Short mmCIF file of C-alpha atoms in Angstrom, two decimals:
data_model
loop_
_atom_site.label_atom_id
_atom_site.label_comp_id
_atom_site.label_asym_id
_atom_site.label_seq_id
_atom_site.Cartn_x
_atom_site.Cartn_y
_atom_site.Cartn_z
CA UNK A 1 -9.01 -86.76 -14.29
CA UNK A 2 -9.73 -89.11 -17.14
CA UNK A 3 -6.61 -89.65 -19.67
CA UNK A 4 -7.78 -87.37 -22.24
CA UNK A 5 -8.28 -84.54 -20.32
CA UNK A 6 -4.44 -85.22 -18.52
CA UNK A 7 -3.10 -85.35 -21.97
CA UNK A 8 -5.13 -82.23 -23.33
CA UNK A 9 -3.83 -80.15 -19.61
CA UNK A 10 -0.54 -81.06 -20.38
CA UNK A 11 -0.25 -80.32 -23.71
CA UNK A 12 -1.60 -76.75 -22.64
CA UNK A 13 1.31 -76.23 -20.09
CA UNK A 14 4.00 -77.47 -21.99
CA UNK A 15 2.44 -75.30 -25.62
CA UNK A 16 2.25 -72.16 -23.55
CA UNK A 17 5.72 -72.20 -22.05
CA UNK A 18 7.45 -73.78 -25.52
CA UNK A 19 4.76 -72.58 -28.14
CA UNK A 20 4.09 -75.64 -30.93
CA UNK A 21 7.47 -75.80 -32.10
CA UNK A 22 8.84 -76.87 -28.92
CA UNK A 23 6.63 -79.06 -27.11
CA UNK A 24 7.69 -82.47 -28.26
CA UNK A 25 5.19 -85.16 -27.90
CA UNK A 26 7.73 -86.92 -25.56
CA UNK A 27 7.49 -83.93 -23.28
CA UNK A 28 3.71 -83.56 -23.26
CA UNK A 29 3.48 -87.83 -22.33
CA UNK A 30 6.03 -87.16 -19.31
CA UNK A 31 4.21 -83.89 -18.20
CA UNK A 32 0.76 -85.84 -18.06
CA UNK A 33 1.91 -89.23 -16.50
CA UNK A 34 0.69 -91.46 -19.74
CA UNK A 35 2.75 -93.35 -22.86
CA UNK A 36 2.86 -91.91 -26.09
CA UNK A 37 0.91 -94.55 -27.40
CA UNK A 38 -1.78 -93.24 -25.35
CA UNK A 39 -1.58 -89.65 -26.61
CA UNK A 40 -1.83 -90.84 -30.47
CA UNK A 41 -5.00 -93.15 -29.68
CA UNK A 42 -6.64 -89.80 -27.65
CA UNK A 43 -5.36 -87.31 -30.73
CA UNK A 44 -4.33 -88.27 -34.07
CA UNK A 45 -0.90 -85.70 -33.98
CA UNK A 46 0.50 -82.97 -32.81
CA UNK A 47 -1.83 -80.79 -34.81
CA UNK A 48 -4.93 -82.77 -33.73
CA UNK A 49 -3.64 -81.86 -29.90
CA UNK A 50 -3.21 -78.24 -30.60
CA UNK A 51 -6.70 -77.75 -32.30
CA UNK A 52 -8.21 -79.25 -29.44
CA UNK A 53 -6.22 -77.38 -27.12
CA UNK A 54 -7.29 -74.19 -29.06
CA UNK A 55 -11.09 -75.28 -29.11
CA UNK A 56 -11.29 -75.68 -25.32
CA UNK A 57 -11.11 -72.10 -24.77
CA UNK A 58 -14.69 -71.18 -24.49
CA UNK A 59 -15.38 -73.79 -21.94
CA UNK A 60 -12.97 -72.71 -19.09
CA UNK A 61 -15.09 -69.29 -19.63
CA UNK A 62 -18.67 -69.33 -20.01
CA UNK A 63 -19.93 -71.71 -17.15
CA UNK A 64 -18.40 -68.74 -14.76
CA UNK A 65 -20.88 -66.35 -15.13
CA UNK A 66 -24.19 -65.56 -13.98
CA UNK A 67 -24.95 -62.02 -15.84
CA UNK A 68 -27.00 -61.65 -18.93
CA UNK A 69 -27.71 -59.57 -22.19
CA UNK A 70 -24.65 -56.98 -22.51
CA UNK A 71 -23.27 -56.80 -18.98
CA UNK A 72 -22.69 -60.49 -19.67
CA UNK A 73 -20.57 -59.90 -23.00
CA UNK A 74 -18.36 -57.34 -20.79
CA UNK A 75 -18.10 -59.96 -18.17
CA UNK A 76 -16.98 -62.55 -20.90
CA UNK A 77 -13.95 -60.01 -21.72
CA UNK A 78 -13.08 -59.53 -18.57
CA UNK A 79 -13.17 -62.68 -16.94
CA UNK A 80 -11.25 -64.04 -20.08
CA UNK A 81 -8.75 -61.34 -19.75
CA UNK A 82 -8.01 -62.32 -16.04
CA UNK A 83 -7.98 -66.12 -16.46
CA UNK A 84 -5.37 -65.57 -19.45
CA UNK A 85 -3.10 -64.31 -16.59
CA UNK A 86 -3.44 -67.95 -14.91
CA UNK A 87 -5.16 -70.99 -16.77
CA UNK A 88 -2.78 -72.84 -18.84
CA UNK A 89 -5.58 -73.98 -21.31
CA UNK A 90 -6.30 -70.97 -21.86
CA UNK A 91 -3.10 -69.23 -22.21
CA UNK A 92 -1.91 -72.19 -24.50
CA UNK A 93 -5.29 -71.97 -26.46
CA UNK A 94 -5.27 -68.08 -27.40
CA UNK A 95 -1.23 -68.45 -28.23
CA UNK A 96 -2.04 -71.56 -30.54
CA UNK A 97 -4.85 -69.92 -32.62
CA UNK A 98 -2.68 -66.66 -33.04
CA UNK A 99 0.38 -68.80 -33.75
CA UNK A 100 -1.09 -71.42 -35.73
CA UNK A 101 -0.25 -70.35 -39.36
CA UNK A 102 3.74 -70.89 -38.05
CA UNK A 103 2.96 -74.25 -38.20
CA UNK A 104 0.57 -74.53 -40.88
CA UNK A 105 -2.78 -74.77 -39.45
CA UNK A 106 -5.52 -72.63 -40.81
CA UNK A 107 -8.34 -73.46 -38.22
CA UNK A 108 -11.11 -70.32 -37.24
CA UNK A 109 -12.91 -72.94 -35.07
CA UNK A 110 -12.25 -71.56 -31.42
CA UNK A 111 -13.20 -67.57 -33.68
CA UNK A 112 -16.69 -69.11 -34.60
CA UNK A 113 -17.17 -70.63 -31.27
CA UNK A 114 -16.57 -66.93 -29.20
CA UNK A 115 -18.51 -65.38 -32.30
CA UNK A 116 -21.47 -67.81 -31.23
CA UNK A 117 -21.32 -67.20 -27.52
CA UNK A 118 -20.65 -63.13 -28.09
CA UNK A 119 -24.05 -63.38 -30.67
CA UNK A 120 -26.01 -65.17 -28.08
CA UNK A 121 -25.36 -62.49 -25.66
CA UNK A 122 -26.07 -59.91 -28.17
CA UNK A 123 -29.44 -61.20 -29.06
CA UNK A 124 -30.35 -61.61 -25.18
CA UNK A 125 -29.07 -57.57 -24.93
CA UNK A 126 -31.36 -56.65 -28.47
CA UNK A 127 -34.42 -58.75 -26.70
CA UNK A 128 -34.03 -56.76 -23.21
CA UNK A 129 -33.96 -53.06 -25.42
CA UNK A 130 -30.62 -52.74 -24.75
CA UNK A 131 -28.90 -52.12 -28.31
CA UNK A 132 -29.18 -49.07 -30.84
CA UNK A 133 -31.39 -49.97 -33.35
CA UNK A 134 -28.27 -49.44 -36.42
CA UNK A 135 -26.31 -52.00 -34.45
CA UNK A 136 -25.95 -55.59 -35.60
CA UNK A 137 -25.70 -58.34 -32.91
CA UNK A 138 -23.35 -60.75 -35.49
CA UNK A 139 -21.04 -57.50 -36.73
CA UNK A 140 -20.77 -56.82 -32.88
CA UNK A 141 -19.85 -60.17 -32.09
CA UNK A 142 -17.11 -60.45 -35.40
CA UNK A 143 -15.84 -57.18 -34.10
CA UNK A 144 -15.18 -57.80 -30.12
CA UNK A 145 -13.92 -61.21 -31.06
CA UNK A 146 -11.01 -59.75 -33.24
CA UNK A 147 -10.58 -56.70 -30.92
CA UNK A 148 -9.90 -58.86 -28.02
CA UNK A 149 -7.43 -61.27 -29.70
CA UNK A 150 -5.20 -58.57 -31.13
CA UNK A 151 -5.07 -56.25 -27.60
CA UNK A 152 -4.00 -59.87 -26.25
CA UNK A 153 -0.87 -59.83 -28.32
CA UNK A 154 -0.50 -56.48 -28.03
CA UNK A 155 -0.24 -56.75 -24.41
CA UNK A 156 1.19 -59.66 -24.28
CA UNK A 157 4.17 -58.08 -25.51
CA UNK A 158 4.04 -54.96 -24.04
CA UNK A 159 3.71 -56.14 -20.05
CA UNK A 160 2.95 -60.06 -20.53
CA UNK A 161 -0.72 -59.81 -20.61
CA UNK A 162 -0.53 -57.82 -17.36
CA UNK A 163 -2.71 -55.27 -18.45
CA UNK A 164 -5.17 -56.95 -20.52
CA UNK A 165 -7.90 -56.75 -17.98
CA UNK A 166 -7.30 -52.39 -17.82
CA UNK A 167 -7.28 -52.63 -21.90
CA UNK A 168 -10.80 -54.66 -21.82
CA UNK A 169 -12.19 -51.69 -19.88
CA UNK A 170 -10.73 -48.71 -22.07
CA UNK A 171 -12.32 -50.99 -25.20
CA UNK A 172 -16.14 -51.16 -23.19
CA UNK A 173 -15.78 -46.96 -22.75
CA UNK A 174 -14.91 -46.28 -26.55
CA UNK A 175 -17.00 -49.13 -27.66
CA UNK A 176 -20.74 -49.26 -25.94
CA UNK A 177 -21.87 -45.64 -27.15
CA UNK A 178 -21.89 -47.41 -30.35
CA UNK A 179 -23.41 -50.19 -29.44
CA UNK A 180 -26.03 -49.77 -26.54
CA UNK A 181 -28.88 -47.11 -25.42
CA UNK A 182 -27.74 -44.46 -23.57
CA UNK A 183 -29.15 -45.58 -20.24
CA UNK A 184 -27.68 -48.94 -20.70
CA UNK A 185 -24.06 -47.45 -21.06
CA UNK A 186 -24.98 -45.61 -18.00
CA UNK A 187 -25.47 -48.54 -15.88
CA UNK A 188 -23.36 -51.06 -17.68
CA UNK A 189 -20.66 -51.86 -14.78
CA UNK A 190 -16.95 -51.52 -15.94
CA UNK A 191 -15.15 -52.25 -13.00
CA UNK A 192 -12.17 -53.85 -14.00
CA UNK A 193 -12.07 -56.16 -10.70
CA UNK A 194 -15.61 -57.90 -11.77
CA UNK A 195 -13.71 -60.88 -13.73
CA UNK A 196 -11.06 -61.32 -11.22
CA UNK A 197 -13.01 -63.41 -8.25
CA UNK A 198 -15.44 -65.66 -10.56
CA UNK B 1 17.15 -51.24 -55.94
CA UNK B 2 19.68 -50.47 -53.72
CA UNK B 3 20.86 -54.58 -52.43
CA UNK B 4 19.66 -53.64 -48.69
CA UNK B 5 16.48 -53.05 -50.09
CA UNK B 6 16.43 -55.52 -52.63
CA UNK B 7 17.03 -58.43 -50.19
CA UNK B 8 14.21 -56.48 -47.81
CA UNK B 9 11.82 -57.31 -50.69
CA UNK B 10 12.65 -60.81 -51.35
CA UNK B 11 13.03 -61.99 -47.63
CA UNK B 12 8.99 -60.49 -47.75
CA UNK B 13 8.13 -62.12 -50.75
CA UNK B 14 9.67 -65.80 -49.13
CA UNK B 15 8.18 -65.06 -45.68
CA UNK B 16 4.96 -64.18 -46.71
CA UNK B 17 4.47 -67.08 -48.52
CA UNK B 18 6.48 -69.49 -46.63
CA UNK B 19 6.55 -68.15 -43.06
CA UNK B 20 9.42 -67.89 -40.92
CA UNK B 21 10.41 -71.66 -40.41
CA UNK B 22 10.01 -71.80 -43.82
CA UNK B 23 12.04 -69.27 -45.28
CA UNK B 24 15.72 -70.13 -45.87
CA UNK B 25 18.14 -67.99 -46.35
CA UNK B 26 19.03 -69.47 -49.65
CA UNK B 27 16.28 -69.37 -51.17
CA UNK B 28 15.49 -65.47 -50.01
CA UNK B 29 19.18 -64.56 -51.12
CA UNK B 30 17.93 -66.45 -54.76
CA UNK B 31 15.39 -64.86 -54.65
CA UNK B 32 16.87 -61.31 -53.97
CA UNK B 33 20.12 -61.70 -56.84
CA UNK B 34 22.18 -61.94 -54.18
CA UNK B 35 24.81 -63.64 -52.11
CA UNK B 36 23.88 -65.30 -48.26
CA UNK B 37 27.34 -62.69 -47.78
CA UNK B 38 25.55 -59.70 -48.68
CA UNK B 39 22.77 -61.08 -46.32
CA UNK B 40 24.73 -61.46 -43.12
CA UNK B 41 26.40 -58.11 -44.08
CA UNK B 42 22.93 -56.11 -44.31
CA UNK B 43 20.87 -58.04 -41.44
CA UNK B 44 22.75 -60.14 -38.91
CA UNK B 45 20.54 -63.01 -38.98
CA UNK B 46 17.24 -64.26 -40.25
CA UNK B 47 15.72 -63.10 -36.96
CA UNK B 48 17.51 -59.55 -37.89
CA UNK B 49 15.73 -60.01 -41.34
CA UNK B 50 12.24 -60.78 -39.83
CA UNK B 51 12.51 -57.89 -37.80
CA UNK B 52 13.06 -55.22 -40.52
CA UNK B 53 10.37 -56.75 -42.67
CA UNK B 54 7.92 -56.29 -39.68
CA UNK B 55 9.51 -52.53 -38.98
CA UNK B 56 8.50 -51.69 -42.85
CA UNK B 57 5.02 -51.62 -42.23
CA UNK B 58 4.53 -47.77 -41.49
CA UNK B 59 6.30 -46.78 -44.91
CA UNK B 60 3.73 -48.63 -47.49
CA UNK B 61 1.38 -46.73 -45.93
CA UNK B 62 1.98 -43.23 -44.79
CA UNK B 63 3.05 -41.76 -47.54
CA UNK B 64 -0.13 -42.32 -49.51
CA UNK B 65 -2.70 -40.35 -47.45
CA UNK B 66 -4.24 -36.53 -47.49
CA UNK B 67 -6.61 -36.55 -44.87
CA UNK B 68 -6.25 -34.96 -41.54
CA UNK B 69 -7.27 -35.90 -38.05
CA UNK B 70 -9.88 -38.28 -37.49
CA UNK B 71 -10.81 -39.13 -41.39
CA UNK B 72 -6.65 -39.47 -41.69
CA UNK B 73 -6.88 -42.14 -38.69
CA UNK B 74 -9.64 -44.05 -41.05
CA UNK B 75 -8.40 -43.74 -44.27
CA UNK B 76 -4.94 -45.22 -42.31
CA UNK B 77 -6.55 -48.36 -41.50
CA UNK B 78 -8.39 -48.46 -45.04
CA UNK B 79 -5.29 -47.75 -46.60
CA UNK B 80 -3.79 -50.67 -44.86
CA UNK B 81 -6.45 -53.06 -45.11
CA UNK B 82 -6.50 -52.74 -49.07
CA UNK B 83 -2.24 -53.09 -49.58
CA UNK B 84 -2.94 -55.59 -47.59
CA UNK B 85 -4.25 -57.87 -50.47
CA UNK B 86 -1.38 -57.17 -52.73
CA UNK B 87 1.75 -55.63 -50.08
CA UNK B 88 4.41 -58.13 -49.74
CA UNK B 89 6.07 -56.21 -47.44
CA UNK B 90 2.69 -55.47 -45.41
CA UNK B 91 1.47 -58.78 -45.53
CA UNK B 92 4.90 -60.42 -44.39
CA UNK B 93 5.28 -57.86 -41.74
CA UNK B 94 1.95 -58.63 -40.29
CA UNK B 95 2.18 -62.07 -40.82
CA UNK B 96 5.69 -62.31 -39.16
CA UNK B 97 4.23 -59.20 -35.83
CA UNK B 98 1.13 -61.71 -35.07
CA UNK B 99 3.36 -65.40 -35.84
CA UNK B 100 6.88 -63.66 -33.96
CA UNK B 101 6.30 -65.35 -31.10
CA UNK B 102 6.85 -69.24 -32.40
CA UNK B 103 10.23 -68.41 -33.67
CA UNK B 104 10.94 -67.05 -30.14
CA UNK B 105 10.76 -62.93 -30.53
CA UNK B 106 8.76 -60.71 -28.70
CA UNK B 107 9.69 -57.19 -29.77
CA UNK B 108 6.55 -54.56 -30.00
CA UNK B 109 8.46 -51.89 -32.22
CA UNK B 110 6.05 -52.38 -35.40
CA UNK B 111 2.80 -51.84 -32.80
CA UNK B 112 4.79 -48.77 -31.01
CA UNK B 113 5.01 -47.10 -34.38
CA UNK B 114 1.61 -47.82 -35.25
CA UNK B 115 0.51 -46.40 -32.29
CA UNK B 116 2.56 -43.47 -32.64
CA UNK B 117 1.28 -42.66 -35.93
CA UNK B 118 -2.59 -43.12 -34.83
CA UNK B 119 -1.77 -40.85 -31.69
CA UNK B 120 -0.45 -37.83 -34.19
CA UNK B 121 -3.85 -38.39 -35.79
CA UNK B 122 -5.62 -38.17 -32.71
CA UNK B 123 -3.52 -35.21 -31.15
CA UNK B 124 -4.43 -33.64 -34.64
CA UNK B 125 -7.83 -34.37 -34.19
CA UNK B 126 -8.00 -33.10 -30.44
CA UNK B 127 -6.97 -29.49 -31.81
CA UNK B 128 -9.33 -29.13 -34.16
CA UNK B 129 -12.24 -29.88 -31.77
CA UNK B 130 -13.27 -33.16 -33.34
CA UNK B 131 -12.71 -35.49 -30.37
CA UNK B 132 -15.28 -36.35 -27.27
CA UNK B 133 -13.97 -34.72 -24.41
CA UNK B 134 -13.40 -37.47 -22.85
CA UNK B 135 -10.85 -39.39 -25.22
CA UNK B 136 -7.87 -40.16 -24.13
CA UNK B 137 -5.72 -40.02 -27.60
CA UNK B 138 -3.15 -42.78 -26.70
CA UNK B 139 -5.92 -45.34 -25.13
CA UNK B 140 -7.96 -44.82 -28.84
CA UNK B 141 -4.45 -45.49 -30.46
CA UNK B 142 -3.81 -48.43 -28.63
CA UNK B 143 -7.13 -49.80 -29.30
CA UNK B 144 -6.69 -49.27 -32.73
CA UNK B 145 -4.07 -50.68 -33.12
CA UNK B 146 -4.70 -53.82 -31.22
CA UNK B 147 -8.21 -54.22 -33.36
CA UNK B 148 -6.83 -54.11 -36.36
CA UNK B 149 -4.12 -56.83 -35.57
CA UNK B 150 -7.06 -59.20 -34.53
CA UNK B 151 -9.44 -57.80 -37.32
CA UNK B 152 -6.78 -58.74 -39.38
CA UNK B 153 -5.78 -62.17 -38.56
CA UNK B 154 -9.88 -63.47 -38.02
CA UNK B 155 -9.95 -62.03 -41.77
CA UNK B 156 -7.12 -63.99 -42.72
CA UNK B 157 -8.51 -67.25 -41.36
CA UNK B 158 -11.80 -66.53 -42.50
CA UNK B 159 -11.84 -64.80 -45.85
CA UNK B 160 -7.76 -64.28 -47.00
CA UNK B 161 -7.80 -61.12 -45.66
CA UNK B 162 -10.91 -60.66 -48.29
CA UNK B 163 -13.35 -59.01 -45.79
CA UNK B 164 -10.74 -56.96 -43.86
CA UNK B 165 -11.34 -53.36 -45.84
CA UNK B 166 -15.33 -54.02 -45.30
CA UNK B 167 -14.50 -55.58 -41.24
CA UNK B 168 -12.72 -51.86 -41.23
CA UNK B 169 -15.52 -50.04 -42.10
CA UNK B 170 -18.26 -52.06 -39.24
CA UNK B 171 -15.25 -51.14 -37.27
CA UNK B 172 -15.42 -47.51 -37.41
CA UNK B 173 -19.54 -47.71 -37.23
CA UNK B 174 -19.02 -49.09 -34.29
CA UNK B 175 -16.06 -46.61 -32.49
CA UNK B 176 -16.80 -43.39 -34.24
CA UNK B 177 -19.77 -42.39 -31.86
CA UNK B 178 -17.15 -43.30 -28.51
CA UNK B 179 -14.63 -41.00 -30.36
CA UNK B 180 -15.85 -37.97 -31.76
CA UNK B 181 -18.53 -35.40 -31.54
CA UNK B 182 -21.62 -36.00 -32.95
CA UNK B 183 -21.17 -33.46 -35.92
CA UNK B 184 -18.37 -35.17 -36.97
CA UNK B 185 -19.76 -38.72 -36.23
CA UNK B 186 -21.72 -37.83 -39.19
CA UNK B 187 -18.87 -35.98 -41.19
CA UNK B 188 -16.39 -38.72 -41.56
CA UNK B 189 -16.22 -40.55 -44.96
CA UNK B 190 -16.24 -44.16 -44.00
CA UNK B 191 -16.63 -45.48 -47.71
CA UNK B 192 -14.83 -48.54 -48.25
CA UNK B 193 -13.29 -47.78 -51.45
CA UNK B 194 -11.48 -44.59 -50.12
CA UNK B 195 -8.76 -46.76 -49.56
CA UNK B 196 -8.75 -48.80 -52.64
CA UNK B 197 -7.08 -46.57 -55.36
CA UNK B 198 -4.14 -44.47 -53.46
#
C-alpha cells in the first residue's frame, strides 16, 4: 500500500472510532506506520485528511457492481448499506460529512459525487423505458442521496447501523411506484441479501 | 419568559450559530440574562442543555397545523422546512440531532417523537381509507423521518437550508403514489407555500 493510501486508511479507523475531534494527528501517524511529517506533505491538515476521507466514499462502492439502469441504483443502496456495517473508509467517510459542520467544514463534495453516480444510473433506467415519464432522473438522484444519509443516522442510533440494509428495502417499496413503470417495480429485485456478498 | 425557558432560547440562539464546541456556557448564560447558577440549576450540563434544545423540536411545529391525515403528514414537513429558515430553536435542534455525535451523544428521543407524531398521521390516515393497503404506518414514519434529516442537511450544505421547503415538495411527488390511493394521490395539496404563512 503506497503511503498515502496507509495514511488516508488510518485516518478512517481512527475518525470512525474517535469522530474528528478525537483523532489526533499523532494517533493517525502511529495507526498507519509513517511520521507526521509524512502525513502533512500527503494532506495539508487535519481538515484536508477528513475531506479526503469523506470523498473516497464512492470508490469503495461502485466498482462492485455489475447491474444496470434502476436495479443498479437499488444495488448502490444496498451494497452501501452493508459495507457501512464493515469498511472503515466508509464508515469514517459518511460520519465525517454528517459531522462536519462540528468542526467547521462546509464541504457537499462526496453529496455531488453520489448525486452524479445516482443520475448516471437514472439516465441508463430513462434510456431502457424504465422511468414514469413525470419523473426527473436529477430530482431522483437529490432525493435518494439525502434519504439514504439521514436513515443512516437514524439507524445508526437506533441499532448501530444494524438495520440499515432492512431500511434501504422498506425505502425501494414506498419509493419505485413513484419512480418506475409498473412492470419495472414488478421485477425490480429487493432482496435485502443482494448487497451483502459483492 | 419564565428563566428555564429563557436560557432554552439563548443556549439555541448560541448553538445554532456557534455549534456545540462552540457554545460556552458564559456566553449562552449572557446571552439568556442570567447566571451560569441558574444554568446548572435548570439543565445539569451543557450536554443536558443540548439535549432539551434538540427535544424542542416537536413544539414549534405542532401546534400550527389544521390538516388531517395524509395532507397533515405534508403540511408537517412543510411546516418544518419553512421555521426552519428563521426557528432558532428548530434550527439548533436539528443542527445539534445530525452534529450529536462529535460531542459524544447518541440519544434518538427527538427522531422517536418525530416518528411518533408522523405515525398518528398515518394511523389517522389508515381510518379514513386514504392509505395503500399495503403501508405499513410506522415503516412510512420512519422513512419520513429519516428523509427529512438528510433532505435537510444536503440543503444546508448546498443552499442554507434555501431549497429545503421546494426539496419537500419533489419529496412528496415522489412518495405520495407508494403511500396512498390513487384518488387521493391526486387530492393532496402539495403547494409549497402551504407552509410558509402559519
Amino acid at each position: 500500500m503506497r503511503t498515502r493510501e496507509a495514511i488516508l486508511h488510518a485516518a478512517a479507523e481512527v475518525m470512525d472510532e474517535f469522530g474528528f475531534a478525537g483523532a489526533s494527528i499523532t494517533k493517525i501517524a502511529e495507526r498507519a506506520g509513517t511520521t507526521t511529517g509524512a502525513m502533512y506533505f500527503h494532506f495539508k491538515s487535519k481538515e484536508g485528511l477528513a475531506q479526503a476521507v469523506m470523498n473516497a466514499q464512492p470508490e469503495t462502492i461502485v466498482p462492485r457492481l455489475e447491474s444496470a439502469g434502476l436495479q443498479r441504483l437499488v444495488d448502490i443502496t444496498l451494497v452501501w448499506a452493508w459495507r457501512l456495517q464493515v469498511d472503515p473508509l466508509l464508515r469514517a467517510g459518511v460520519r465525517l460529512a454528517v459531522e462536519q459542520g462540528a468542526f467547521g467544514l462546509q464541504d457537499d463534495t462526496s453529496f455531488r459525487e453520489w448525486v452524479g453516480i445516482m443520475e448516471g444510473c437514472l439516465n441508463e433506467a430513462r434510456e431502457q423505458g424504465e422511468l414514469l415519464a413525470s419523473v426527473r432522473p436529477s430530482e431522483v438522484a437529490e432525493f435518494v442521496v439525502g434519504a439514504c444519509t439521514g436513515s443512516q443516522l437514524h439507524s445508526q442510533l437506533t441499532s448501530g447501523r444494524g438495520d440499515l440494509p432492512e431500511r434501504m428495502v422498506r425505502m425501494w417499496r414506498l419509493l419505485l411506484p413513484g419512480v418506475a413503470v409498473p412492470a419495472v417495480v414488478d421485477r425490480i429485485s429487493l432482496d435485502v441479501e443482494r448487497g451483502r456478498l459483492r
